[in-house]
Amino acid sequence: MGNENIISVNNPILSVRNLTVAYDHVPAVKDVTVDFKKNSVTAIMGPSGCGKSTLLRAFNRMHELYENIETTGTILMGDVDIMKMPTIKVRRRMGMVFQRPNPFPTMSIYDNVISGYKLNGIPLKKSDKDEIVERSLSDVALWDEVKDSLNKKGTFLSGGQQQRLCIARALAFNPEIILLDEPTSALDPIATSKIEDLVVKLKENYTIIMVTHNMSQAARISDYSLFMYLGELVEYNKTKIMFTNPKDRRTEEYLTGKFG
Amino acid sequence: MENKNILMQADHSRSRLMKEKAFLWIVVFFSVITISPIILIIWRLIQKGIHQLSFSFLSKTTPDAFEAMTAVAAGERIPGGIVNGITGTLLMVALAAIIAIPTGLISGIYLYENPGKRLANLIRNVADILQGVPSIVLGLISYLWVVRYVTQGFSALAGSVALSIMMLPMIVRSTEETLKMIPITIKEAALALGVPYHKVILRVLIPTSFSGLSTGILLGISRIIGETAPLMLTALGSTAINWDITKPTSAIPLLVWEFYNNPYMVDMIWTSSLLLMIIVLSFNLMSKQIGTKRK
């Protein structure tokens, strides 16, 4: 790799090669090349407008919802280029959780968890449904809190519970990768710490890539960190190394709070 | 010095209280003026129409002029009823809804999904213009299209076409506005689960905005139920119950107009209007009810 501030990892689950995303000919992500390690938590950091959300959304091609976008480069998952896969397939292999909790307001808690199957018209036996709902809600430590009110609307829960429900909804589909787009920015500190604990636990079975603007959160829970600035990937390293010994001056200035 | 200050403050607040009171009374006065027409209308209709209201009024067809004349001369209640109008209104409004609802919903969804596109702007502007077209003109158009070429005679279908054109822009715009109120994150949630686009619309956006969409539709229906002018040129009217969409058909507002023109049936105007009013009001209330449930 050209940039020595960007490490390479063994056994990557997702390999991004020369990815450039432009809105109306203005690049938001510039020539990013990076590998993500399986069963780890990678934090994408950077000041507002640095392209971190665009990068994350490019992984499951949610960025294509915007108009006038141009994307070049490849994103390999195993040896398939997800840029050439149908978006529906890509998105079924990667779960996504957003800034604000967004359970489907018309659905019960139960239906929200299996909404991926329901909305895609994938038939399930009742016993399979029950099992998926219990497993997914247990994985996000929500089962005990909601097991007696599964028929209540998802929006009936508190903000933190809703966000965990949204994570459960993503897990129900058995994705390989979970993309989190600032998942705690709308939550209070207690709900935040619950989500953080959850993320650490989930990496046993999933690979997690999360955007965060909260540096201490990245330091607490991520194994790898990625620092972006003005659309460029500036530095990528193990979190411990990056936070103690940043190689690039811009990373250091960001981490020490000189800008951001 | 301090005392004077307090006194001044007291004076000040007294005049302010007076002003506030005066303002309150002005607001109440004008509010009463605003709502009084509807109360007066309903009261008058009940007062003049209630004595004609009976089971036969709702189950029999309109009397002929001779029957009405004899009854009036004998000082009796006018025989017959307006069931031909009730069924006609039902038929034509249902048919108009069948035409306008799918078309309006689909156009509204298109506007919501492609807000900046040229075609979308065109549709939106046309819908706005259509909303301002006088209803008699829509009747005329339907006469030219349907009465002359499709059914070759006055027909319920022609009436429904005119009514559906009236209803269409309301549904288009209310669909667009309702969909706009759904947070974009709900749509993103569905798309991120790999749900195909058409299913996102059918199974997430429409159910989520269901109450808003039905409010729009019910308001559209209540708007066209009372329309008279376009029906005069298209459905014409009929003294018998008619379920054939290619034949002339009556409607409650058409009957009101016919009763007005017949000196022996004038009494029936009030009861028909009362019935029409009750139907329209209940549609309005229904849409309000659904609208508040959402919040």
XYZ file of C-alpha atoms in Angstrom:
555
model
C 0.000 0.000 0.000
C 1.146 3.472 -0.770
C 0.454 5.075 2.554
C 2.496 3.702 5.429
C 0.057 5.140 7.956
C -2.472 2.592 6.791
C -1.824 -0.905 8.061
C -2.982 -4.039 6.310
C -4.779 -6.793 8.192
C -4.826 -10.555 7.734
C -7.949 -12.343 6.748
C -10.028 -9.264 5.829
C -13.778 -9.678 5.493
C -14.194 -6.481 3.493
C -11.552 -4.962 1.210
C -12.029 -1.500 -0.161
C -9.903 -0.603 -3.171
C -9.539 2.914 -4.538
C -13.057 3.893 -3.588
C -14.122 7.361 -4.650
C -17.656 8.652 -4.109
C -18.695 12.019 -5.518
C -21.925 13.963 -5.136
C -22.527 16.342 -8.035
C -18.891 15.854 -9.081
C -17.642 16.897 -5.633
C -15.801 13.957 -4.091
C -16.883 13.111 -0.555
C -14.681 10.031 -0.298
C -11.365 10.168 -2.131
C -9.478 7.088 -3.277
C -9.873 5.090 -0.074
C -8.118 1.723 0.160
C -8.569 -0.215 3.375
C -9.188 -3.730 4.736
C -11.514 -4.598 7.580
C -10.696 -7.447 9.902
C -13.195 -10.168 10.621
C -14.732 -10.361 14.109
C -13.450 -7.007 15.195
C -14.853 -3.570 15.889
C -13.546 -0.856 13.601
C -14.337 2.767 14.340
C -14.466 5.348 11.584
C -13.643 8.776 13.024
C -13.229 12.238 11.684
C -14.653 15.725 11.846
C -18.101 16.505 10.416
C -18.224 16.366 6.652
C -15.101 14.232 6.311
C -16.987 11.543 4.423
C -17.174 8.948 7.172
C -20.907 8.368 6.823
C -20.636 8.269 3.041
C -17.894 5.637 3.310
C -20.006 3.519 5.653
C -23.076 3.853 3.455
C -21.073 2.876 0.398
C -20.442 -0.538 1.974
C -24.100 -1.546 1.662
C -24.686 0.946 -1.142
C -27.160 3.035 0.809
C -25.325 6.074 -0.545
C -26.997 5.396 -3.875
C -30.241 6.789 -2.480
C -28.906 10.264 -3.103
C -29.136 11.740 -6.550
C -26.208 12.468 -8.845
C -23.685 10.236 -7.185
C -20.711 8.689 -8.942
C -18.821 5.799 -7.442
C -15.549 4.307 -8.685
C -13.390 1.597 -7.180
C -14.220 -1.794 -5.773
C -15.409 -3.183 -2.462
C -14.654 -6.869 -2.135
C -16.476 -9.129 0.254
C -14.608 -12.416 -0.013
C -13.904 -12.345 -3.730
C -17.127 -10.736 -4.949
C -17.282 -7.072 -5.806
C -20.341 -5.758 -4.025
C -20.472 -2.853 -6.468
C -21.511 -5.407 -9.083
C -23.973 -7.278 -6.885
C -27.675 -6.390 -6.780
C -28.152 -3.911 -3.924
C -30.818 -6.133 -2.372
C -28.309 -8.973 -1.914
C -25.619 -6.692 -0.541
C -27.978 -5.229 2.021
C -29.155 -8.620 3.164
C -25.565 -9.564 3.973
C -24.872 -6.384 5.945
C -27.091 -5.070 8.677
C -27.277 -1.343 9.231
C -28.212 0.669 12.295
C -28.801 4.392 12.034
C -28.256 7.502 14.148
C -31.809 7.707 15.321
C -33.726 4.603 16.323
C -36.130 3.799 13.501
C -38.356 0.840 14.310
C -41.277 0.465 11.906
C -44.079 2.392 13.620
C -46.859 0.159 12.317
C -45.275 -3.062 13.549
C -45.143 -4.782 16.918
C -41.838 -5.486 18.640
C -42.090 -9.074 17.433
C -42.763 -8.082 13.838
C -40.022 -5.479 13.891
C -37.448 -8.141 14.690
C -38.521 -10.359 11.807
C -39.387 -7.434 9.533
C -36.496 -8.351 7.223
C -38.185 -11.647 6.482
C -41.696 -10.237 6.420
C -40.992 -7.338 4.097
C -38.907 -9.478 1.773
C -41.664 -12.058 1.639
C -39.481 -14.888 2.986
C -41.823 -17.451 4.557
C -40.966 -18.737 8.031
C -42.559 -21.312 10.260
C -44.046 -19.967 13.472
C -41.488 -21.901 15.526
C -38.629 -20.461 13.448
C -40.022 -16.969 13.895
C -40.271 -17.416 17.653
C -36.757 -18.724 17.781
C -35.304 -15.877 15.692
C -37.145 -13.276 17.761
C -35.965 -14.725 21.057
C -32.383 -15.211 19.887
C -32.091 -11.726 18.335
C -33.650 -9.971 21.304
C -31.477 -11.956 23.721
C -28.400 -11.017 21.704
C -29.168 -7.348 22.275
C -30.094 -7.935 25.942
C -33.665 -6.826 25.334
C -35.475 -10.152 25.703
C -36.031 -9.947 29.440
C -37.300 -6.400 29.177
C -39.848 -7.000 26.411
C -40.737 -10.697 26.441
C -44.148 -9.942 27.991
C -44.983 -7.117 25.597
C -43.904 -8.482 22.230
C -47.213 -7.412 20.719
C -46.806 -3.786 21.669
C -45.650 -1.366 19.024
C -41.901 -0.961 18.611
C -42.229 2.766 19.048
C -43.643 2.153 22.532
C -40.113 1.447 23.851
C -37.639 4.000 25.175
C -35.021 5.450 22.839
C -32.255 3.127 23.997
C -34.532 0.098 23.824
C -35.652 1.116 20.349
C -32.053 1.300 19.209
C -31.375 -2.171 20.597
C -34.516 -3.349 18.823
C -33.093 -1.938 15.600
C -29.859 -3.837 16.199
C -31.897 -6.990 16.852
C -33.719 -6.386 13.570
C -30.366 -6.272 11.783
C -29.104 -9.403 13.609
C -32.233 -11.395 12.771
C -31.066 -11.613 9.185
C -27.769 -13.195 10.208
C -25.579 -10.636 8.481
C -21.816 -11.014 8.213
C -21.146 -7.365 8.863
C -23.031 -4.826 10.950
C -22.696 -1.192 9.984
C -23.446 1.303 12.732
C -23.875 4.947 11.780
C -23.320 6.923 15.003
C -25.699 4.581 16.822
C -25.554 6.360 20.169
C -25.624 9.989 19.132
C -29.321 10.319 19.987
C -29.140 8.390 23.258
C -28.526 9.210 26.905
C -25.333 8.000 28.671
C -26.879 4.894 30.241
C -28.425 3.732 26.984
C -25.133 4.521 25.285
C -23.113 2.367 27.623
C -25.545 -0.520 27.095
C -25.099 -0.270 23.339
C -21.314 -0.108 23.757
C -21.276 -3.274 25.888
C -23.413 -4.904 23.274
C -21.091 -3.962 20.426
C -18.130 -5.508 22.235
C -20.099 -8.693 22.812
C -21.374 -8.896 19.250
C -17.936 -9.005 17.678
C -17.657 -12.667 18.678
C -20.054 -13.522 15.886
C -20.109 -10.494 13.643
C -17.796 -7.912 12.170
C -18.686 -4.418 13.243
C -17.877 -1.190 11.475
C -19.112 1.920 13.197
C -19.001 5.597 12.492
C -18.575 7.682 15.598
C -17.834 11.285 16.355
C -17.132 10.361 19.930
C -13.415 9.704 20.338
C -13.640 8.210 23.786
C -16.240 5.794 22.508
C -13.880 4.708 19.744
C -11.102 4.298 22.312
C -13.343 2.263 24.615
C -14.776 -0.281 22.247
C -12.937 -0.443 18.942
C -10.057 -2.724 17.980
C -9.131 -0.760 14.897
C -9.569 2.901 14.157
C -9.715 4.745 10.937
C -9.267 8.494 10.745
C -10.666 10.422 7.801
C -10.173 14.030 6.907
C -11.693 15.893 3.962
C -12.655 12.656 2.254
C -9.217 11.098 2.543
C -8.246 8.152 4.663
C -5.454 9.652 6.749
C -4.597 6.883 9.129
C -5.673 3.340 9.915
C -4.245 1.335 12.780
C -4.982 -0.659 15.873
C -6.929 1.646 18.157
C -4.395 1.377 20.972
C -1.557 2.392 18.706
C -3.456 5.199 17.035
C -4.581 6.735 20.308
C -1.164 6.511 21.954
C 1.088 7.116 19.026
C -0.618 8.668 16.005
C 1.600 8.779 12.942
C 0.003 11.662 11.090
C -0.005 15.205 12.429
C -3.701 15.654 11.490
C -4.691 12.564 13.442
C -2.799 13.804 16.440
C -4.395 17.218 16.255
C -7.870 15.685 15.961
C -7.316 13.284 18.833
C -5.977 16.026 21.070
C -8.959 18.200 20.290
C -7.216 20.873 18.243
C -10.017 20.643 15.676
C -13.159 18.683 15.051
C -39.477 56.895 44.563
C -39.937 53.222 45.068
C -43.636 53.640 45.904
C -44.261 55.566 42.741
C -42.638 52.850 40.755
C -44.916 50.212 42.184
C -47.979 52.377 41.537
C -46.993 52.890 37.945
C -46.550 49.196 37.517
C -49.988 48.533 38.961
C -51.600 51.003 36.564
C -49.779 49.555 33.728
C -50.881 46.046 34.493
C -54.516 47.119 34.941
C -54.722 48.623 31.466
C -52.989 45.580 30.133
C -55.578 43.332 31.743
C -58.347 45.424 30.210
C -56.802 45.147 26.793
C -56.418 41.438 27.202
C -60.075 41.062 28.151
C -61.248 43.225 25.258
C -59.166 41.218 22.881
C -60.562 37.973 24.222
C -64.121 39.197 23.622
C -63.301 40.248 20.081
C -61.863 36.806 19.374
C -64.918 35.092 20.864
C -67.271 37.351 18.882
C -65.681 36.591 15.531
C -65.388 32.894 16.336
C -69.108 32.765 17.002
C -69.761 34.525 13.686
C -67.590 31.938 11.971
C -69.358 28.913 13.366
C -72.904 30.313 13.360
C -73.686 29.558 9.682
C -73.151 25.839 10.136
C -75.281 25.774 13.264
C -78.036 27.824 11.609
C -77.977 25.623 8.533
C -78.271 22.402 10.486
C -80.965 23.802 12.757
C -83.028 25.091 9.824
C -82.691 21.830 7.897
C -83.812 19.808 10.897
C -86.663 22.163 11.591
C -88.029 22.119 8.045
C -86.999 18.646 6.979
C -87.627 16.408 9.926
C -91.382 15.897 9.356
C -90.783 14.363 5.924
C -88.122 12.026 7.251
C -89.503 8.511 7.493
C -88.728 4.984 6.454
C -90.527 5.439 3.125
C -88.436 8.535 2.444
C -85.365 6.316 2.564
C -86.895 3.326 0.768
C -89.214 4.662 -1.955
C -88.461 6.382 -5.221
C -89.465 9.943 -6.022
C -93.210 10.495 -6.528
C -94.484 11.739 -9.868
C -95.836 15.259 -10.129
C -99.465 14.131 -9.946
C -99.017 12.137 -6.718
C -97.230 15.036 -5.141
C -99.853 17.491 -6.256
C -102.753 15.422 -4.846
C -100.948 14.989 -1.540
C -100.229 18.688 -1.248
C -103.829 19.569 -2.199
C -105.128 17.177 0.462
C -102.678 18.618 2.986
C -100.952 15.252 3.418
C -97.321 14.262 3.630
C -95.799 13.955 0.154
C -95.555 10.241 -0.685
C -92.400 8.533 -1.921
C -88.802 9.120 -1.092
C -85.371 9.595 -2.575
C -83.982 6.078 -2.650
C -83.194 6.492 -6.353
C -81.020 9.443 -5.392
C -79.337 7.595 -2.524
C -78.464 4.592 -4.669
C -77.382 6.841 -7.529
C -75.059 8.832 -5.266
C -73.700 5.586 -3.858
C -73.092 4.169 -7.324
C -71.485 7.246 -8.806
C -69.351 8.142 -5.806
C -68.137 4.545 -5.497
C -67.272 4.410 -9.172
C -65.541 7.798 -9.003
C -63.539 6.569 -6.001
C -62.546 3.407 -7.856
C -61.204 5.551 -10.679
C -59.618 8.320 -8.612
C -58.104 6.503 -5.612
C -55.586 4.235 -7.378
C -54.693 6.914 -9.924
C -54.314 9.556 -7.230
C -52.307 7.345 -4.893
C -49.901 6.261 -7.606
C -49.397 9.819 -8.859
C -48.925 11.042 -5.287
C -46.300 8.371 -4.648
C -44.572 9.340 -7.868
C -44.484 13.003 -6.780
C -43.064 12.017 -3.394
C -40.382 9.805 -4.869
C -39.277 12.212 -7.608
C -39.743 15.664 -6.113
C -37.400 17.523 -8.439
C -38.245 15.845 -11.731
C -39.809 17.839 -14.557
C -42.710 15.440 -14.980
C -43.386 15.605 -11.243
C -43.518 19.389 -11.307
C -45.832 19.222 -14.287
C -48.155 16.762 -12.532
C -48.144 18.876 -9.374
C -49.015 22.041 -11.288
C -51.693 20.316 -13.319
C -53.201 18.918 -10.116
C -53.293 22.410 -8.628
C -54.920 23.833 -11.747
C -57.394 20.955 -11.865
C -58.432 21.757 -8.326
C -59.444 25.223 -9.484
C -61.432 24.136 -12.552
C -65.135 24.942 -12.065
C -67.108 21.742 -11.601
C -69.548 22.614 -14.366
C -66.623 22.651 -16.795
C -65.627 19.158 -15.663
C -69.226 18.105 -16.331
C -68.991 19.573 -19.797
C -65.747 17.726 -20.509
C -67.214 14.456 -19.303
C -70.230 15.132 -21.511
C -67.969 15.544 -24.526
C -65.878 12.456 -23.753
C -68.219 9.971 -22.162
C -71.808 10.940 -22.900
C -71.188 11.444 -26.589
C -68.652 8.751 -27.381
C -68.614 6.061 -24.685
C -72.127 5.560 -23.388
C -73.863 7.482 -26.152
C -76.327 8.970 -23.740
C -76.478 10.359 -20.209
C -75.031 7.852 -17.787
C -73.749 7.166 -14.282
C -70.331 6.493 -15.796
C -70.187 10.001 -17.241
C -71.108 11.436 -13.837
C -68.453 9.338 -12.141
C -65.780 10.449 -14.596
C -66.561 14.101 -13.857
C -66.563 13.437 -10.112
C -63.326 11.437 -10.266
C -61.558 14.307 -12.024
C -62.695 16.550 -9.156
C -61.456 14.110 -6.563
C -58.169 13.246 -8.227
C -56.092 16.347 -7.444
C -57.127 16.222 -3.786
C -55.900 12.662 -3.456
C -52.686 13.342 -5.373
C -51.712 16.248 -3.160
C -52.807 14.708 0.126
C -50.879 11.525 -0.707
C -47.729 13.491 -1.428
C -48.052 15.610 1.703
C -48.790 12.605 3.914
C -45.821 10.639 2.615
C -43.568 13.636 3.134
C -44.388 13.500 6.838
C -42.890 10.018 7.274
C -39.332 10.336 8.571
C -36.834 9.372 5.876
C -35.186 7.050 8.407
C -38.152 4.655 8.208
C -37.598 4.278 4.488
C -33.880 3.835 5.025
C -34.518 1.139 7.619
C -36.487 -0.878 5.087
C -34.028 -0.359 2.259
C -31.119 -1.334 4.518
C -32.845 -4.678 5.105
C -32.586 -5.357 1.395
C -36.285 -4.814 0.791
C -37.001 -4.153 -2.896
C -38.214 -0.699 -3.741
C -41.805 -1.545 -4.616
C -42.212 -3.453 -1.362
C -40.829 -0.506 0.608
C -43.635 1.580 -0.859
C -46.392 -1.002 -0.553
C -45.505 -2.542 2.781
C -43.788 0.248 4.710
C -44.660 3.698 3.376
C -48.358 3.092 2.673
C -49.116 1.272 5.960
C -47.175 3.893 7.923
C -49.149 6.727 6.371
C -52.408 4.796 6.199
C -54.414 7.133 8.423
C -53.224 10.203 6.529
C -54.036 8.627 3.197
C -57.525 7.630 4.293
C -58.143 11.109 5.667
C -57.361 12.530 2.246
C -59.588 10.022 0.518
C -62.531 10.588 2.875
C -62.251 14.349 2.456
C -62.189 13.849 -1.302
C -65.322 11.729 -1.115
C -67.152 14.206 1.092
C -66.202 16.901 -1.389
C -67.812 15.164 -4.374
C -70.917 13.787 -2.675
C -72.621 17.150 -2.778
C -71.637 18.066 -6.332
C -74.612 18.925 -8.525
C -73.460 20.892 -11.545
C -71.292 18.227 -13.239
C -74.043 15.632 -12.766
C -76.683 17.737 -14.562
C -74.732 17.451 -17.791
C -73.746 13.820 -17.372
C -75.966 11.630 -15.178
C -79.089 13.700 -15.858
C -81.299 12.003 -13.276
C -83.803 9.176 -13.129
C -87.010 8.461 -11.254
C -86.169 4.795 -10.781
C -83.405 2.989 -8.968
C -80.635 2.348 -11.460
C -77.531 0.207 -11.050
C -76.537 0.222 -14.727
C -73.571 2.537 -15.192
C -74.472 3.183 -18.820
C -77.925 4.521 -17.974
C -79.055 7.907 -16.640
C -78.965 7.951 -12.860
C -80.166 10.205 -10.099
C -78.249 11.548 -7.116
C -79.276 13.297 -3.901
C -78.051 16.766 -4.961
C -79.722 16.328 -8.372
C -82.998 15.573 -6.626
C -82.690 18.708 -4.532
C -82.453 20.645 -7.754
C -85.441 18.803 -9.256
C -87.561 19.350 -6.145
C -86.720 23.035 -6.294
C -88.141 23.195 -9.798
C -91.392 21.517 -8.868
C -93.669 23.660 -6.705
C -95.421 20.593 -5.242
C -92.231 18.932 -4.077
C -90.498 21.894 -2.496
C -91.007 20.365 0.924
C -88.760 17.476 0.013
C -85.794 19.782 -0.545
C -85.244 20.147 3.159
C -85.269 16.493 4.005
C -82.989 15.625 1.069
C -80.590 18.398 2.029
C -80.654 17.245 5.642
C -79.740 13.742 4.559
C -76.976 15.016 2.276
C -75.637 17.177 5.060
C -75.612 14.249 7.494
C -73.708 12.089 5.000
C -71.119 14.774 4.227
C -70.678 15.661 7.883
C -70.179 12.058 8.873
C -67.471 11.631 6.229
C -65.814 14.788 7.525
C -65.990 13.619 11.117
C -64.679 10.196 10.151
C -61.648 11.731 8.486
C -61.070 13.958 11.529
C -61.319 10.953 13.803
C -58.749 9.007 11.811
C -56.536 12.085 11.637
C -56.449 12.564 15.400
C -55.914 8.877 16.096
C -52.607 9.139 14.276
C -51.322 11.736 16.704
